[in-house]
GROMACS .gro file of C-alpha atoms in nm:
model
  373
    1MET     CA    1  -3.231   0.814  -5.064
    2PRO     CA    2  -3.262   0.464  -4.928
    3LEU     CA    3  -3.437   0.234  -5.132
    4GLY     CA    4  -3.764   0.051  -5.055
    5PRO     CA    5  -3.929  -0.253  -5.167
    6LYS     CA    6  -4.155  -0.107  -5.400
    7GLU     CA    7  -3.875   0.133  -5.553
    8VAL     CA    8  -3.670  -0.210  -5.609
    9SER     CA    9  -3.972  -0.385  -5.775
   10ASP     CA   10  -4.037  -0.083  -6.012
   11ALA     CA   11  -3.690  -0.076  -6.098
   12ILE     CA   12  -3.684  -0.427  -6.194
   13ARG     CA   13  -4.001  -0.436  -6.389
   14SER     CA   14  -3.890  -0.095  -6.580
   15GLY     CA   15  -3.693  -0.317  -6.781
   16VAL     CA   16  -3.393  -0.041  -6.805
   17ASN     CA   17  -3.051  -0.153  -6.740
   18GLN     CA   18  -2.912   0.101  -6.422
   19LYS     CA   19  -2.739   0.117  -6.139
   20ILE     CA   20  -2.942   0.268  -5.869
   21PRO     CA   21  -2.734   0.405  -5.520
   22ASP     CA   22  -2.891   0.312  -5.215
   23GLY     CA   23  -2.649   0.537  -4.982
   24HIS     CA   24  -2.281   0.438  -4.843
   25ASN     CA   25  -2.163   0.282  -5.170
   26LEU     CA   26  -2.481   0.023  -5.190
   27TYR     CA   27  -2.622   0.010  -5.538
   28LEU     CA   28  -2.964  -0.190  -5.672
   29VAL     CA   29  -2.809  -0.295  -6.050
   30VAL     CA   30  -3.083  -0.362  -6.285
   31LYS     CA   31  -2.954  -0.581  -6.580
   32ASN     CA   32  -3.182  -0.787  -6.838
   33GLY     CA   33  -3.492  -0.735  -6.605
   34ARG     CA   34  -3.302  -0.897  -6.312
   35GLY     CA   35  -3.158  -0.688  -5.983
   36PHE     CA   36  -2.866  -0.726  -5.805
   37TRP     CA   37  -2.726  -0.573  -5.499
   38VAL     CA   38  -2.375  -0.494  -5.503
   39HIS     CA   39  -2.124  -0.286  -5.240
   40GLN     CA   40  -1.845  -0.140  -5.374
   41PHE     CA   41  -1.539  -0.029  -5.193
   42ARG     CA   42  -1.199   0.105  -5.217
   43ASP     CA   43  -0.908  -0.141  -5.187
   44GLY     CA   44  -0.591   0.066  -5.172
   45ALA     CA   45  -0.617   0.266  -5.543
   46VAL     CA   46  -0.873   0.025  -5.666
   47ILE     CA   47  -1.232   0.021  -5.655
   48ARG     CA   48  -1.386  -0.317  -5.615
   49SER     CA   49  -1.729  -0.474  -5.557
   50LYS     CA   50  -1.877  -0.737  -5.366
   51GLY     CA   51  -2.194  -0.895  -5.470
   52LEU     CA   52  -2.474  -0.906  -5.205
   53GLY     CA   53  -2.738  -1.127  -5.363
   54SER     CA   54  -3.024  -1.112  -5.591
   55ALA     CA   55  -3.290  -0.838  -5.528
   56ALA     CA   56  -3.538  -1.091  -5.565
   57ASN     CA   57  -3.433  -1.258  -5.264
   58VAL     CA   58  -3.266  -1.004  -5.066
   59THR     CA   59  -3.454  -0.716  -4.924
   60PRO     CA   60  -3.311  -0.378  -4.902
   61ALA     CA   61  -3.280  -0.393  -4.528
   62GLN     CA   62  -3.089  -0.717  -4.574
   63ALA     CA   63  -2.858  -0.589  -4.816
   64ARG     CA   64  -2.768  -0.282  -4.595
   65ARG     CA   65  -2.694  -0.547  -4.311
   66GLU     CA   66  -2.468  -0.770  -4.562
   67ARG     CA   67  -2.284  -0.444  -4.648
   68GLU     CA   68  -2.239  -0.386  -4.280
   69ALA     CA   69  -2.168  -0.751  -4.232
   70PHE     CA   70  -1.883  -0.744  -4.490
   71THR     CA   71  -1.719  -0.384  -4.379
   72VAL     CA   72  -1.682  -0.522  -4.049
   73ALA     CA   73  -1.506  -0.818  -4.192
   74ARG     CA   74  -1.275  -0.621  -4.398
   75ARG     CA   75  -1.195  -0.415  -4.093
   76GLU     CA   76  -1.057  -0.760  -3.933
   77GLY     CA   77  -0.861  -0.837  -4.226
   78LEU     CA   78  -1.127  -1.096  -4.402
   79ASP     CA   79  -1.208  -1.137  -4.753
   80LEU     CA   80  -1.530  -1.232  -4.706
   81PRO     CA   81  -1.765  -1.271  -4.377
   82GLY     CA   82  -1.686  -1.580  -4.219
   83GLY     CA   83  -1.322  -1.622  -4.350
   84ARG     CA   84  -1.030  -1.656  -4.158
   85SER     CA   85  -0.903  -1.366  -3.995
   86HIS     CA   86  -0.546  -1.254  -4.033
   87LYS     CA   87  -0.567  -0.949  -3.850
   88PRO     CA   88  -0.604  -0.949  -3.451
   89ARG     CA   89  -0.922  -0.850  -3.246
   90GLY     CA   90  -0.932  -0.425  -3.197
   91ASP     CA   91  -0.957  -0.319  -2.847
   92ALA     CA   92  -1.282  -0.343  -2.656
   93PHE     CA   93  -1.456  -0.032  -2.660
   94ALA     CA   94  -1.443   0.009  -2.332
   95VAL     CA   95  -1.067  -0.001  -2.286
   96ALA     CA   96  -1.079   0.244  -2.628
   97ALA     CA   97  -1.302   0.485  -2.459
   98ASP     CA   98  -1.077   0.507  -2.125
   99ALA     CA   99  -0.774   0.581  -2.361
  100TYR     CA  100  -0.919   0.851  -2.535
  101LEU     CA  101  -1.039   1.011  -2.218
  102SER     CA  102  -0.720   1.010  -2.073
  103ASN     CA  103  -0.548   1.118  -2.352
  104HIS     CA  104  -0.723   1.454  -2.413
  105ALA     CA  105  -0.783   1.513  -2.050
  106ASP     CA  106  -0.584   1.826  -2.052
  107GLU     CA  107  -0.854   1.960  -2.327
  108TRP     CA  108  -1.154   1.966  -2.088
  109GLY     CA  109  -1.219   2.086  -1.710
  110GLU     CA  110  -1.226   1.763  -1.483
  111ARG     CA  111  -1.616   1.872  -1.441
  112HIS     CA  112  -1.674   1.796  -1.803
  113ARG     CA  113  -1.427   1.516  -1.812
  114ALA     CA  114  -1.640   1.355  -1.582
  115GLY     CA  115  -1.975   1.426  -1.740
  116LEU     CA  116  -1.801   1.242  -2.059
  117THR     CA  117  -1.680   0.934  -1.856
  118THR     CA  118  -2.026   0.895  -1.723
  119LEU     CA  119  -2.212   0.973  -2.066
  120VAL     CA  120  -2.003   0.669  -2.192
  121ARG     CA  121  -2.047   0.438  -1.899
  122MET     CA  122  -2.401   0.482  -1.863
  123HIS     CA  123  -2.503   0.490  -2.218
  124ALA     CA  124  -2.267   0.308  -2.422
  125ALA     CA  125  -2.250   0.000  -2.181
  126ALA     CA  126  -2.375  -0.237  -2.475
  127LEU     CA  127  -2.025  -0.192  -2.675
  128ALA     CA  128  -1.844  -0.170  -2.374
  129ASN     CA  129  -1.703  -0.533  -2.443
  130LYS     CA  130  -1.720  -0.502  -2.847
  131PRO     CA  131  -1.407  -0.510  -3.028
  132VAL     CA  132  -1.362  -0.175  -3.198
  133ASN     CA  133  -1.309  -0.292  -3.509
  134ARG     CA  134  -1.637  -0.510  -3.525
  135ILE     CA  135  -1.912  -0.241  -3.422
  136THR     CA  136  -2.145  -0.175  -3.678
  137THR     CA  137  -2.393   0.101  -3.733
  138ASP     CA  138  -2.669  -0.102  -3.629
  139ASP     CA  139  -2.477  -0.101  -3.305
  140VAL     CA  140  -2.431   0.226  -3.259
  141ALA     CA  141  -2.801   0.313  -3.381
  142ASP     CA  142  -2.913   0.068  -3.101
  143MET     CA  143  -2.742   0.222  -2.842
  144LEU     CA  144  -2.814   0.582  -2.910
  145ARG     CA  145  -3.189   0.522  -2.995
  146PRO     CA  146  -3.309   0.522  -2.599
  147ILE     CA  147  -3.174   0.874  -2.565
  148TRP     CA  148  -3.175   1.012  -2.927
  149ASN     CA  149  -3.337   1.349  -2.900
  150GLY     CA  150  -3.254   1.439  -3.255
  151PRO     CA  151  -2.904   1.587  -3.396
  152GLY     CA  152  -2.810   1.910  -3.194
  153ASN     CA  153  -2.623   2.015  -2.870
  154ASN     CA  154  -2.789   1.746  -2.662
  155ARG     CA  155  -2.694   1.444  -2.455
  156GLY     CA  156  -2.740   1.175  -2.757
  157SER     CA  157  -2.552   1.380  -3.028
  158ARG     CA  158  -2.274   1.432  -2.779
  159LEU     CA  159  -2.251   1.067  -2.721
  160ARG     CA  160  -2.234   0.982  -3.120
  161ARG     CA  161  -1.970   1.250  -3.152
  162LEU     CA  162  -1.751   1.111  -2.868
  163ILE     CA  163  -1.819   0.747  -3.003
  164GLU     CA  164  -1.692   0.885  -3.389
  165SER     CA  165  -1.393   1.044  -3.207
  166ILE     CA  166  -1.307   0.706  -3.013
  167LEU     CA  167  -1.327   0.524  -3.307
  168ARG     CA  168  -1.145   0.734  -3.516
  169SER     CA  169  -0.836   0.731  -3.232
  170LYS     CA  170  -0.845   0.381  -3.324
  171ASP     CA  171  -0.830   0.388  -3.715
  172VAL     CA  172  -1.164   0.209  -3.733
  173GLU     CA  173  -1.297   0.318  -4.093
  174PRO     CA  174  -1.511   0.348  -4.237
  175ASN     CA  175  -1.651   0.504  -3.882
  176PRO     CA  176  -1.976   0.326  -3.815
  177ALA     CA  177  -2.065   0.650  -3.576
  178THR     CA  178  -2.042   0.911  -3.857
  179TRP     CA  179  -2.369   1.126  -3.861
  180ALA     CA  180  -2.360   1.017  -4.256
  181ARG     CA  181  -2.387   0.663  -4.203
  182LEU     CA  182  -2.641   0.684  -3.873
  183ARG     CA  183  -2.880   0.969  -4.066
  184GLU     CA  184  -3.106   0.728  -4.178
  185LYS     CA  185  -3.138   0.499  -3.900
  186LEU     CA  186  -3.190   0.742  -3.650
  187SER     CA  187  -3.472   1.086  -3.642
  188LYS     CA  188  -3.362   1.342  -3.805
  189ALA     CA  189  -3.631   1.607  -3.662
  190VAL     CA  190  -3.435   1.846  -3.417
  191ALA     CA  191  -3.608   1.823  -3.035
  192GLU     CA  192  -3.743   2.159  -2.986
  193VAL     CA  193  -3.500   2.380  -2.715
  194THR     CA  194  -3.681   2.566  -2.436
  195PRO     CA  195  -3.491   2.865  -2.395
  196LYS     CA  196  -3.363   2.962  -2.008
  197ALA     CA  197  -3.658   3.164  -1.838
  198SER     CA  198  -3.543   3.527  -1.872
  199MET     CA  199  -3.670   3.807  -1.703
  200PRO     CA  200  -3.835   4.090  -1.924
  201ALA     CA  201  -3.601   4.373  -1.975
  202ALA     CA  202  -3.841   4.629  -1.847
  203ASN     CA  203  -3.851   4.428  -1.496
  204VAL     CA  204  -3.470   4.467  -1.454
  205PRO     CA  205  -3.440   4.795  -1.301
  206PRO     CA  206  -3.729   4.737  -1.018
  207PHE     CA  207  -3.591   4.409  -0.959
  208PHE     CA  208  -3.213   4.536  -0.947
  209ALA     CA  209  -3.325   4.840  -0.698
  210SER     CA  210  -3.512   4.564  -0.495
  211LEU     CA  211  -3.171   4.391  -0.403
  212GLY     CA  212  -2.954   4.456  -0.079
  213ASP     CA  213  -2.577   4.497  -0.015
  214ASP     CA  214  -2.499   4.132   0.132
  215VAL     CA  215  -2.230   3.923  -0.084
  216GLU     CA  216  -2.533   3.702  -0.225
  217SER     CA  217  -2.704   4.037  -0.377
  218ARG     CA  218  -2.399   4.189  -0.502
  219ALA     CA  219  -2.258   3.858  -0.685
  220LEU     CA  220  -2.655   3.832  -0.814
  221LYS     CA  221  -2.600   4.230  -0.937
  222PHE     CA  222  -2.279   4.157  -1.091
  223VAL     CA  223  -2.414   3.832  -1.279
  224ILE     CA  224  -2.682   4.087  -1.442
  225LEU     CA  225  -2.470   4.361  -1.504
  226THR     CA  226  -2.176   4.195  -1.690
  227ALA     CA  227  -2.374   3.884  -1.848
  228VAL     CA  228  -2.156   3.630  -1.752
  229ARG     CA  229  -2.246   3.286  -1.641
  230ARG     CA  230  -2.297   3.220  -1.246
  231LYS     CA  231  -1.990   2.987  -1.205
  232GLU     CA  232  -1.780   3.238  -1.400
  233VAL     CA  233  -1.870   3.479  -1.111
  234LEU     CA  234  -1.881   3.241  -0.789
  235GLY     CA  235  -1.502   3.160  -0.893
  236ALA     CA  236  -1.377   3.521  -0.956
  237ARG     CA  237  -1.069   3.583  -0.770
  238TRP     CA  238  -0.925   3.921  -0.675
  239SER     CA  239  -0.610   3.886  -0.906
  240GLU     CA  240  -0.816   3.885  -1.200
  241PHE     CA  241  -0.943   4.230  -1.173
  242ASP     CA  242  -0.754   4.505  -1.289
  243LEU     CA  243  -0.948   4.814  -1.171
  244GLU     CA  244  -0.709   5.089  -1.281
  245ASN     CA  245  -0.752   4.973  -1.653
  246ARG     CA  246  -1.151   4.893  -1.567
  247VAL     CA  247  -1.110   4.536  -1.708
  248TRP     CA  248  -1.186   4.148  -1.514
  249ILE     CA  249  -1.002   3.876  -1.697
  250VAL     CA  250  -1.168   3.570  -1.674
  251PRO     CA  251  -0.911   3.262  -1.697
  252ALA     CA  252  -0.985   3.027  -1.999
  253GLU     CA  253  -1.017   2.731  -1.739
  254ARG     CA  254  -1.340   2.883  -1.590
  255MET     CA  255  -1.479   2.993  -1.943
  256LYS     CA  256  -1.731   2.746  -2.095
  257MET     CA  257  -1.499   2.808  -2.448
  258LYS     CA  258  -1.192   2.764  -2.263
  259ARG     CA  259  -1.080   3.083  -2.393
  260ALA     CA  260  -0.991   3.400  -2.182
  261HIS     CA  261  -1.249   3.670  -2.153
  262ALA     CA  262  -1.200   4.015  -2.129
  263VAL     CA  263  -1.489   4.203  -1.935
  264PRO     CA  264  -1.492   4.604  -1.929
  265LEU     CA  265  -1.591   4.708  -1.573
  266THR     CA  266  -1.826   4.988  -1.551
  267ASP     CA  267  -1.872   5.212  -1.223
  268ALA     CA  268  -2.198   4.972  -1.111
  269MET     CA  269  -1.998   4.673  -1.165
  270ILE     CA  270  -1.733   4.788  -0.958
  271ALA     CA  271  -1.954   4.892  -0.662
  272CYS     CA  272  -2.079   4.524  -0.663
  273LEU     CA  273  -1.740   4.400  -0.589
  274GLY     CA  274  -1.704   4.542  -0.187
  275PRO     CA  275  -1.371   4.567  -0.006
  276ARG     CA  276  -1.048   4.446  -0.211
  277GLY     CA  277  -0.890   4.123  -0.041
  278ASP     CA  278  -0.569   3.938  -0.137
  279GLY     CA  279  -0.487   3.871  -0.492
  280ASP     CA  280  -0.619   3.466  -0.461
  281ALA     CA  281  -0.911   3.560  -0.222
  282LEU     CA  282  -1.287   3.504  -0.359
  283VAL     CA  283  -1.455   3.815  -0.469
  284PHE     CA  284  -1.783   3.665  -0.344
  285PRO     CA  285  -1.709   3.433  -0.073
  286SER     CA  286  -1.942   3.242   0.151
  287LYS     CA  287  -2.016   3.440   0.469
  288ARG     CA  288  -2.019   3.110   0.692
  289THR     CA  289  -1.736   2.911   0.545
  290GLY     CA  290  -1.542   3.160   0.358
  291ALA     CA  291  -1.538   2.918   0.045
  292MET     CA  292  -1.704   2.935  -0.263
  293LEU     CA  293  -2.085   3.019  -0.271
  294GLY     CA  294  -2.303   2.708  -0.343
  295HIS     CA  295  -2.483   2.688  -0.648
  296ASP     CA  296  -2.833   2.794  -0.497
  297ALA     CA  297  -2.701   3.091  -0.337
  298LEU     CA  298  -2.841   3.296  -0.620
  299SER     CA  299  -3.124   3.112  -0.704
  300MET     CA  300  -3.449   3.301  -0.907
  301LYS     CA  301  -3.688   3.049  -0.892
  302GLU     CA  302  -3.898   3.265  -0.674
  303HIS     CA  303  -3.897   3.512  -0.950
  304GLY     CA  304  -3.996   3.303  -1.245
  305ALA     CA  305  -3.642   3.362  -1.413
  306THR     CA  306  -3.317   3.170  -1.438
  307LEU     CA  307  -2.980   3.346  -1.365
  308HIS     CA  308  -2.871   3.209  -1.699
  309GLY     CA  309  -3.164   3.405  -1.883
  310PHE     CA  310  -3.020   3.767  -1.784
  311ARG     CA  311  -2.761   3.672  -2.070
  312SER     CA  312  -3.104   3.650  -2.288
  313THR     CA  313  -3.243   3.983  -2.141
  314LEU     CA  314  -2.921   4.179  -2.210
  315ALA     CA  315  -2.876   4.037  -2.586
  316SER     CA  316  -3.284   4.107  -2.661
  317TRP     CA  317  -3.212   4.471  -2.474
  318ALA     CA  318  -2.922   4.555  -2.714
  319GLU     CA  319  -3.087   4.413  -3.001
  320GLU     CA  320  -3.360   4.677  -2.977
  321GLN     CA  321  -3.188   4.966  -2.907
  322ASP     CA  322  -3.202   5.248  -3.190
  323ASP     CA  323  -3.361   4.968  -3.379
  324GLY     CA  324  -3.091   4.741  -3.386
  325ARG     CA  325  -2.817   4.985  -3.509
  326ALA     CA  326  -2.692   5.085  -3.198
  327TYR     CA  327  -2.501   4.773  -3.128
  328PRO     CA  328  -2.398   4.534  -3.393
  329GLN     CA  329  -2.437   4.121  -3.354
  330PRO     CA  330  -2.054   4.087  -3.335
  331VAL     CA  331  -2.055   4.338  -3.047
  332ILE     CA  332  -2.333   4.172  -2.854
  333LYS     CA  333  -2.191   3.792  -2.909
  334SER     CA  334  -1.835   3.913  -2.777
  335VAL     CA  335  -2.008   4.060  -2.463
  336LEU     CA  336  -2.155   3.664  -2.443
  337ALA     CA  337  -1.812   3.511  -2.465
  338HIS     CA  338  -1.950   3.381  -2.810
  339GLY     CA  339  -1.731   3.534  -3.056
  340LYS     CA  340  -1.431   3.372  -3.185
  341GLY     CA  341  -1.090   3.412  -3.024
  342ASP     CA  342  -1.152   3.615  -2.752
  343ALA     CA  343  -0.796   3.631  -2.700
  344VAL     CA  344  -0.656   3.852  -2.419
  345THR     CA  345  -0.383   4.054  -2.524
  346THR     CA  346  -0.248   4.443  -2.527
  347ALA     CA  347  -0.337   4.493  -2.861
  348TYR     CA  348  -0.682   4.350  -2.832
  349LEU     CA  349  -0.778   4.542  -2.509
  350ARG     CA  350  -0.692   4.902  -2.710
  351SER     CA  351  -0.918   4.775  -2.992
  352ASN     CA  352  -1.209   4.938  -3.120
  353HIS     CA  353  -1.426   4.613  -3.051
  354PHE     CA  354  -1.310   4.600  -2.690
  355GLU     CA  355  -1.434   4.969  -2.656
  356ALA     CA  356  -1.759   4.891  -2.866
  357ARG     CA  357  -1.838   4.688  -2.582
  358ARG     CA  358  -1.735   4.906  -2.268
  359LYS     CA  359  -1.968   5.128  -2.449
  360LEU     CA  360  -2.261   4.867  -2.455
  361MET     CA  361  -2.199   4.756  -2.102
  362GLN     CA  362  -2.224   5.123  -1.955
  363ALA     CA  363  -2.561   5.194  -2.145
  364TRP     CA  364  -2.675   4.841  -1.975
  365SER     CA  365  -2.542   4.926  -1.633
  366ALA     CA  366  -2.745   5.244  -1.659
  367PHE     CA  367  -3.056   5.086  -1.776
  368ALA     CA  368  -3.025   4.811  -1.515
  369MET     CA  369  -3.004   5.113  -1.235
  370GLY     CA  370  -3.300   5.275  -1.369
  371ASN     CA  371  -3.129   5.551  -1.589
  372ARG     CA  372  -3.287   5.514  -1.906
  373ASN     CA  373  -3.136   5.811  -2.060
   0.00000   0.00000   0.00000
């Protein structure tokens, strides 16, 4: 843990010769009743030390800033802060970010890449013109702080991870954007996550029965029965459906995890599809334009729930069947495409795992349609 002024003072007054770590290779060295700040670093195979001043004159915070300045100077090829550089300045962060996003574009969908680009341009503008080898941990912390909501899957953490990757691609070491270096400069409190509003399982059968047979209603029923995401259903095309083997294979490019996902089809699901169209035709096209239905076409606002919440409803319902013994967690996670390696192969489709999912989906379809047996 980082040292505070009182801990430094107590260590010096103790009269005990000792070496106390402050973190990130910064140490308070106490010897003969005096304290000194020392930064240790690796120079090839050799561990070297850099003195950062007397603890009588340099506070812990100042010592950490001196360590960061020295680290940045070493990245630039300087022996000491303020010395003459024999290494060129690194690329500006904005240039490095554009290169990283371009080089990895095929790993993300167009929408995801656009989101990352916007995230960098809107919230990392303070780093844009700074050479990558001159960016400090304080620079990154100051930039993140206005949007920081604790570690986890949120905007601030996504940006931190992205900056870490961008700097790593430029061989910036030590990397100032790692969580290990930032954890004492940003809050470690994880913000409470509000789950998507979901409909209680008991309300699903009457709600399902209230839906009509228009394309929007059929798409909504299909979402409820399959527990897939809205965009995966709205983008479904007939070529993805093998009705003979009763399976729908969602292509990897439309899946959140970028892995193809096989959905076992029940009679109730197939009934939602309507008349079969050409291979490349949308299964649930807009009646007005023939294009994909809009995001608001399947709105659940008036029902106090969200479409995404039906995934939680199914999971909770499955967990409660036979006191949790009917459907193991790996099967439930696989239904929601949370399982690892959901590869669509002939062998996988014949596996017991897939058949266990089919059993669960048949039971869920029967329940949603009002057959509690």
